[in-house]
Amino acid sequence: EEIEGLDFLIQGDFLTAPGRETLSRNALWNEWICSEIGKLITQKCIPIFINDNKWQMNYTDILYSENIQDHFFDEKLKKVVNNFIDNNDSLIAEDGSKVKPKDAIKIGEEARELIDEDVLNNSLKGKKVLHKNCCSGKLEVLEGPTDIIQIIENVADLDILKDKSKVK
């Protein structure tokens, strides 16, 4: 049994080191199994999760890993899954569409009431607002304002107020 910091279990016919207490880190067979598990997760599991009403808002909490180091599963599996999630439409926007984490922004419900589509397109440079139930978890997603006080206090959000005043 290996403890590798994954939030899910993997069972497979991995080759062990001579003492049978750890995996053989240099075995090509183990690398191949990890690459196949990575393909299974990215090509089969994630598309199913993202199209499932129960899982689409929070599957990244389970599959996305943080604290990646130089361990076997970090290199051979975690990075593969993280790269897939980071570079594909893997989060749900408020309009129901899928969006890449780098093209998304989290905005609090109170702030969102102030930000209509015109202001959104001008001030937030076309970023898509994440669905209020979509959990970005450990993913790097741009954090927008959460409430009106934050909009007023944050110099970076002044464009939102200026754009909002233009549309009255």
PDB file of C-alpha atoms in Angstrom:
ATOM      1  CA  GLU A   1       0.000   0.000   0.000  1.00  0.00           C
ATOM      2  CA  GLU A   2       1.368   3.387  -1.021  1.00  0.00           C
ATOM      3  CA  ILE A   3       0.360   6.750   0.402  1.00  0.00           C
ATOM      4  CA  GLU A   4       0.786   9.251  -2.417  1.00  0.00           C
ATOM      5  CA  GLY A   5      -1.611  12.076  -1.552  1.00  0.00           C
ATOM      6  CA  LEU A   6      -4.291  11.184  -4.077  1.00  0.00           C
ATOM      7  CA  ASP A   7      -7.903  11.763  -3.042  1.00  0.00           C
ATOM      8  CA  PHE A   8      -8.936   8.505  -4.693  1.00  0.00           C
ATOM      9  CA  LEU A   9      -7.737   4.907  -4.607  1.00  0.00           C
ATOM     10  CA  ILE A  10      -5.840   3.158  -7.380  1.00  0.00           C
ATOM     11  CA  GLN A  11      -5.653  -0.591  -7.531  1.00  0.00           C
ATOM     12  CA  GLY A  12      -3.481  -2.279 -10.101  1.00  0.00           C
ATOM     13  CA  ASP A  13      -0.913  -4.935 -10.790  1.00  0.00           C
ATOM     14  CA  PHE A  14       2.056  -2.763  -9.935  1.00  0.00           C
ATOM     15  CA  LEU A  15       5.467  -4.356  -9.516  1.00  0.00           C
ATOM     16  CA  THR A  16       6.967  -3.968  -6.068  1.00  0.00           C
ATOM     17  CA  ALA A  17      10.509  -3.446  -4.874  1.00  0.00           C
ATOM     18  CA  PRO A  18      12.320  -6.520  -3.458  1.00  0.00           C
ATOM     19  CA  GLY A  19      11.006  -5.961   0.095  1.00  0.00           C
ATOM     20  CA  ARG A  20       7.439  -5.715  -1.283  1.00  0.00           C
ATOM     21  CA  GLU A  21       6.848  -2.646   0.920  1.00  0.00           C
ATOM     22  CA  THR A  22       6.923  -0.101  -1.888  1.00  0.00           C
ATOM     23  CA  LEU A  23       6.467   0.125  -5.638  1.00  0.00           C
ATOM     24  CA  SER A  24       9.373  -0.400  -7.956  1.00  0.00           C
ATOM     25  CA  ARG A  25       9.920   3.204  -9.071  1.00  0.00           C
ATOM     26  CA  ASN A  26      12.044   2.288 -12.095  1.00  0.00           C
ATOM     27  CA  ALA A  27       9.864  -0.468 -13.555  1.00  0.00           C
ATOM     28  CA  LEU A  28       8.650   0.355 -17.069  1.00  0.00           C
ATOM     29  CA  TRP A  29       5.556  -1.744 -16.339  1.00  0.00           C
ATOM     30  CA  ASN A  30       4.584   0.597 -13.463  1.00  0.00           C
ATOM     31  CA  GLU A  31       5.148   3.661 -15.652  1.00  0.00           C
ATOM     32  CA  TRP A  32       2.936   2.123 -18.339  1.00  0.00           C
ATOM     33  CA  ILE A  33       0.155   1.361 -15.832  1.00  0.00           C
ATOM     34  CA  CYS A  34       0.288   4.968 -14.569  1.00  0.00           C
ATOM     35  CA  SER A  35       0.121   6.340 -18.106  1.00  0.00           C
ATOM     36  CA  GLU A  36      -2.905   4.137 -18.819  1.00  0.00           C
ATOM     37  CA  ILE A  37      -4.598   5.288 -15.618  1.00  0.00           C
ATOM     38  CA  GLY A  38      -3.905   8.895 -16.661  1.00  0.00           C
ATOM     39  CA  LYS A  39      -5.514   8.232 -20.055  1.00  0.00           C
ATOM     40  CA  LEU A  40      -8.490   6.571 -18.396  1.00  0.00           C
ATOM     41  CA  ILE A  41      -9.037   9.557 -16.100  1.00  0.00           C
ATOM     42  CA  THR A  42      -8.544  12.243 -18.766  1.00  0.00           C
ATOM     43  CA  GLN A  43     -10.236  10.554 -21.715  1.00  0.00           C
ATOM     44  CA  LYS A  44     -13.070   8.688 -19.982  1.00  0.00           C
ATOM     45  CA  CYS A  45     -13.685   9.798 -16.391  1.00  0.00           C
ATOM     46  CA  ILE A  46     -13.433  13.592 -16.701  1.00  0.00           C
ATOM     47  CA  PRO A  47     -15.782  13.775 -19.731  1.00  0.00           C
ATOM     48  CA  ILE A  48     -18.312  11.669 -17.811  1.00  0.00           C
ATOM     49  CA  PHE A  49     -17.952  13.795 -14.658  1.00  0.00           C
ATOM     50  CA  ILE A  50     -18.243  17.093 -16.515  1.00  0.00           C
ATOM     51  CA  ASN A  51     -21.469  15.986 -18.213  1.00  0.00           C
ATOM     52  CA  ASP A  52     -23.012  14.546 -15.041  1.00  0.00           C
ATOM     53  CA  ASN A  53     -25.293  16.876 -13.053  1.00  0.00           C
ATOM     54  CA  LYS A  54     -24.169  15.392  -9.746  1.00  0.00           C
ATOM     55  CA  TRP A  55     -20.398  15.619 -10.364  1.00  0.00           C
ATOM     56  CA  GLN A  56     -19.770  18.462 -12.802  1.00  0.00           C
ATOM     57  CA  MET A  57     -19.537  21.150 -10.136  1.00  0.00           C
ATOM     58  CA  ASN A  58     -17.069  19.435  -7.808  1.00  0.00           C
ATOM     59  CA  TYR A  59     -15.149  16.577  -9.457  1.00  0.00           C
ATOM     60  CA  THR A  60     -11.958  18.661  -9.443  1.00  0.00           C
ATOM     61  CA  ASP A  61     -11.902  18.442  -5.634  1.00  0.00           C
ATOM     62  CA  ILE A  62     -11.167  14.743  -6.020  1.00  0.00           C
ATOM     63  CA  LEU A  63      -9.020  14.647  -9.151  1.00  0.00           C
ATOM     64  CA  TYR A  64      -6.953  17.843  -8.978  1.00  0.00           C
ATOM     65  CA  SER A  65      -3.824  17.489  -6.828  1.00  0.00           C
ATOM     66  CA  GLU A  66      -1.761  20.090  -5.085  1.00  0.00           C
ATOM     67  CA  ASN A  67       1.718  19.848  -3.600  1.00  0.00           C
ATOM     68  CA  ILE A  68       3.160  18.003  -6.566  1.00  0.00           C
ATOM     69  CA  GLN A  69       6.698  16.868  -5.894  1.00  0.00           C
ATOM     70  CA  ASP A  70       9.050  14.383  -7.520  1.00  0.00           C
ATOM     71  CA  HIS A  71       7.363  11.227  -6.306  1.00  0.00           C
ATOM     72  CA  PHE A  72       6.371   8.467  -8.712  1.00  0.00           C
ATOM     73  CA  PHE A  73       2.628   9.197  -8.846  1.00  0.00           C
ATOM     74  CA  ASP A  74       3.235  12.957  -8.888  1.00  0.00           C
ATOM     75  CA  GLU A  75       5.300  12.731 -12.060  1.00  0.00           C
ATOM     76  CA  LYS A  76       3.448   9.921 -13.811  1.00  0.00           C
ATOM     77  CA  LEU A  77      -0.173  10.624 -12.874  1.00  0.00           C
ATOM     78  CA  LYS A  78      -0.957  13.802 -10.926  1.00  0.00           C
ATOM     79  CA  LYS A  79       0.765  16.132 -13.409  1.00  0.00           C
ATOM     80  CA  VAL A  80      -1.023  14.476 -16.340  1.00  0.00           C
ATOM     81  CA  VAL A  81      -4.451  14.907 -14.745  1.00  0.00           C
ATOM     82  CA  ASN A  82      -3.714  18.461 -13.550  1.00  0.00           C
ATOM     83  CA  ASN A  83      -2.457  19.520 -16.994  1.00  0.00           C
ATOM     84  CA  PHE A  84      -5.593  18.142 -18.606  1.00  0.00           C
ATOM     85  CA  ILE A  85      -7.881  19.993 -16.195  1.00  0.00           C
ATOM     86  CA  ASP A  86      -5.824  23.214 -16.467  1.00  0.00           C
ATOM     87  CA  ASN A  87      -5.801  23.254 -20.275  1.00  0.00           C
ATOM     88  CA  ASN A  88      -9.302  22.071 -21.157  1.00  0.00           C
ATOM     89  CA  ASP A  89     -12.836  23.316 -20.645  1.00  0.00           C
ATOM     90  CA  SER A  90     -13.207  21.672 -17.269  1.00  0.00           C
ATOM     91  CA  LEU A  91     -15.229  24.113 -15.156  1.00  0.00           C
ATOM     92  CA  ILE A  92     -18.861  25.178 -15.487  1.00  0.00           C
ATOM     93  CA  ALA A  93     -19.676  28.838 -16.149  1.00  0.00           C
ATOM     94  CA  GLU A  94     -22.870  30.464 -14.915  1.00  0.00           C
ATOM     95  CA  ASP A  95     -24.387  30.185 -18.404  1.00  0.00           C
ATOM     96  CA  GLY A  96     -23.860  26.400 -18.295  1.00  0.00           C
ATOM     97  CA  SER A  97     -20.980  26.392 -20.754  1.00  0.00           C
ATOM     98  CA  LYS A  98     -17.638  24.783 -20.005  1.00  0.00           C
ATOM     99  CA  VAL A  99     -14.596  26.990 -19.492  1.00  0.00           C
ATOM    100  CA  LYS A 100     -10.848  26.640 -18.919  1.00  0.00           C
ATOM    101  CA  PRO A 101      -9.705  27.683 -15.439  1.00  0.00           C
ATOM    102  CA  LYS A 102      -7.537  30.473 -16.929  1.00  0.00           C
ATOM    103  CA  ASP A 103     -10.596  31.926 -18.693  1.00  0.00           C
ATOM    104  CA  ALA A 104     -12.810  31.878 -15.596  1.00  0.00           C
ATOM    105  CA  ILE A 105     -13.425  34.287 -12.740  1.00  0.00           C
ATOM    106  CA  LYS A 106     -15.073  33.727  -9.380  1.00  0.00           C
ATOM    107  CA  ILE A 107     -17.443  36.516  -8.358  1.00  0.00           C
ATOM    108  CA  GLY A 108     -19.547  36.624  -5.213  1.00  0.00           C
ATOM    109  CA  GLU A 109     -23.325  36.616  -5.613  1.00  0.00           C
ATOM    110  CA  GLU A 110     -23.751  40.146  -4.220  1.00  0.00           C
ATOM    111  CA  ALA A 111     -21.106  41.552  -6.567  1.00  0.00           C
ATOM    112  CA  ARG A 112     -22.573  39.614  -9.501  1.00  0.00           C
ATOM    113  CA  GLU A 113     -25.915  41.379  -9.044  1.00  0.00           C
ATOM    114  CA  LEU A 114     -24.121  44.660  -9.818  1.00  0.00           C
ATOM    115  CA  ILE A 115     -22.220  43.390 -12.815  1.00  0.00           C
ATOM    116  CA  ASP A 116     -24.388  43.089 -15.913  1.00  0.00           C
ATOM    117  CA  GLU A 117     -23.166  41.645 -19.227  1.00  0.00           C
ATOM    118  CA  ASP A 118     -21.906  44.954 -20.669  1.00  0.00           C
ATOM    119  CA  VAL A 119     -19.867  45.692 -17.562  1.00  0.00           C
ATOM    120  CA  LEU A 120     -18.677  42.093 -17.463  1.00  0.00           C
ATOM    121  CA  ASN A 121     -17.390  42.228 -21.034  1.00  0.00           C
ATOM    122  CA  ASN A 122     -15.674  45.613 -20.570  1.00  0.00           C
ATOM    123  CA  SER A 123     -14.232  45.374 -17.071  1.00  0.00           C
ATOM    124  CA  LEU A 124     -13.433  41.690 -16.831  1.00  0.00           C
ATOM    125  CA  LYS A 125     -11.977  41.359 -20.324  1.00  0.00           C
ATOM    126  CA  GLY A 126     -14.279  38.589 -21.458  1.00  0.00           C
ATOM    127  CA  LYS A 127     -13.633  36.177 -18.619  1.00  0.00           C
ATOM    128  CA  LYS A 128     -16.549  33.848 -17.934  1.00  0.00           C
ATOM    129  CA  VAL A 129     -18.081  33.926 -14.493  1.00  0.00           C
ATOM    130  CA  LEU A 130     -18.042  30.563 -12.757  1.00  0.00           C
ATOM    131  CA  HIS A 131     -21.369  29.049 -11.808  1.00  0.00           C
ATOM    132  CA  LYS A 132     -22.068  29.847  -8.153  1.00  0.00           C
ATOM    133  CA  ASN A 133     -22.044  26.116  -7.319  1.00  0.00           C
ATOM    134  CA  CYS A 134     -18.908  25.305  -9.293  1.00  0.00           C
ATOM    135  CA  CYS A 135     -16.102  24.515  -6.893  1.00  0.00           C
ATOM    136  CA  SER A 136     -12.733  25.473  -8.315  1.00  0.00           C
ATOM    137  CA  GLY A 137     -11.054  23.989  -5.250  1.00  0.00           C
ATOM    138  CA  LYS A 138      -7.294  23.873  -5.665  1.00  0.00           C
ATOM    139  CA  LEU A 139      -7.360  25.261  -9.212  1.00  0.00           C
ATOM    140  CA  GLU A 140      -5.915  28.678  -9.919  1.00  0.00           C
ATOM    141  CA  VAL A 141      -8.929  30.755 -10.914  1.00  0.00           C
ATOM    142  CA  LEU A 142      -9.011  34.555 -10.978  1.00  0.00           C
ATOM    143  CA  GLU A 143     -10.783  35.882  -7.889  1.00  0.00           C
ATOM    144  CA  GLY A 144     -13.174  38.736  -8.563  1.00  0.00           C
ATOM    145  CA  PRO A 145     -15.063  40.860  -6.069  1.00  0.00           C
ATOM    146  CA  THR A 146     -17.368  39.143  -3.621  1.00  0.00           C
ATOM    147  CA  ASP A 147     -19.547  42.076  -2.542  1.00  0.00           C
ATOM    148  CA  ILE A 148     -20.156  45.796  -3.120  1.00  0.00           C
ATOM    149  CA  ILE A 149     -17.775  46.812  -0.333  1.00  0.00           C
ATOM    150  CA  GLN A 150     -14.936  44.944  -1.996  1.00  0.00           C
ATOM    151  CA  ILE A 151     -15.746  46.633  -5.320  1.00  0.00           C
ATOM    152  CA  ILE A 152     -15.664  50.059  -3.658  1.00  0.00           C
ATOM    153  CA  GLU A 153     -12.483  49.405  -1.683  1.00  0.00           C
ATOM    154  CA  ASN A 154     -10.479  47.695  -4.422  1.00  0.00           C
ATOM    155  CA  VAL A 155      -8.798  50.058  -6.878  1.00  0.00           C
ATOM    156  CA  ALA A 156      -8.607  47.272  -9.467  1.00  0.00           C
ATOM    157  CA  ASP A 157     -12.419  47.044  -9.451  1.00  0.00           C
ATOM    158  CA  LEU A 158     -13.021  50.769 -10.074  1.00  0.00           C
ATOM    159  CA  ASP A 159     -13.527  50.034 -13.777  1.00  0.00           C
ATOM    160  CA  ILE A 160     -16.601  48.041 -12.789  1.00  0.00           C
ATOM    161  CA  LEU A 161     -18.090  51.105 -11.079  1.00  0.00           C
ATOM    162  CA  LYS A 162     -17.163  53.387 -13.989  1.00  0.00           C
ATOM    163  CA  ASP A 163     -18.698  51.007 -16.540  1.00  0.00           C
ATOM    164  CA  LYS A 164     -21.794  50.562 -14.362  1.00  0.00           C
ATOM    165  CA  SER A 165     -22.259  54.357 -14.109  1.00  0.00           C
ATOM    166  CA  LYS A 166     -22.060  54.673 -17.918  1.00  0.00           C
ATOM    167  CA  VAL A 167     -24.972  52.274 -18.386  1.00  0.00           C
ATOM    168  CA  LYS A 168     -26.849  53.976 -15.517  1.00  0.00           C
TER     169      LYS A 168
END
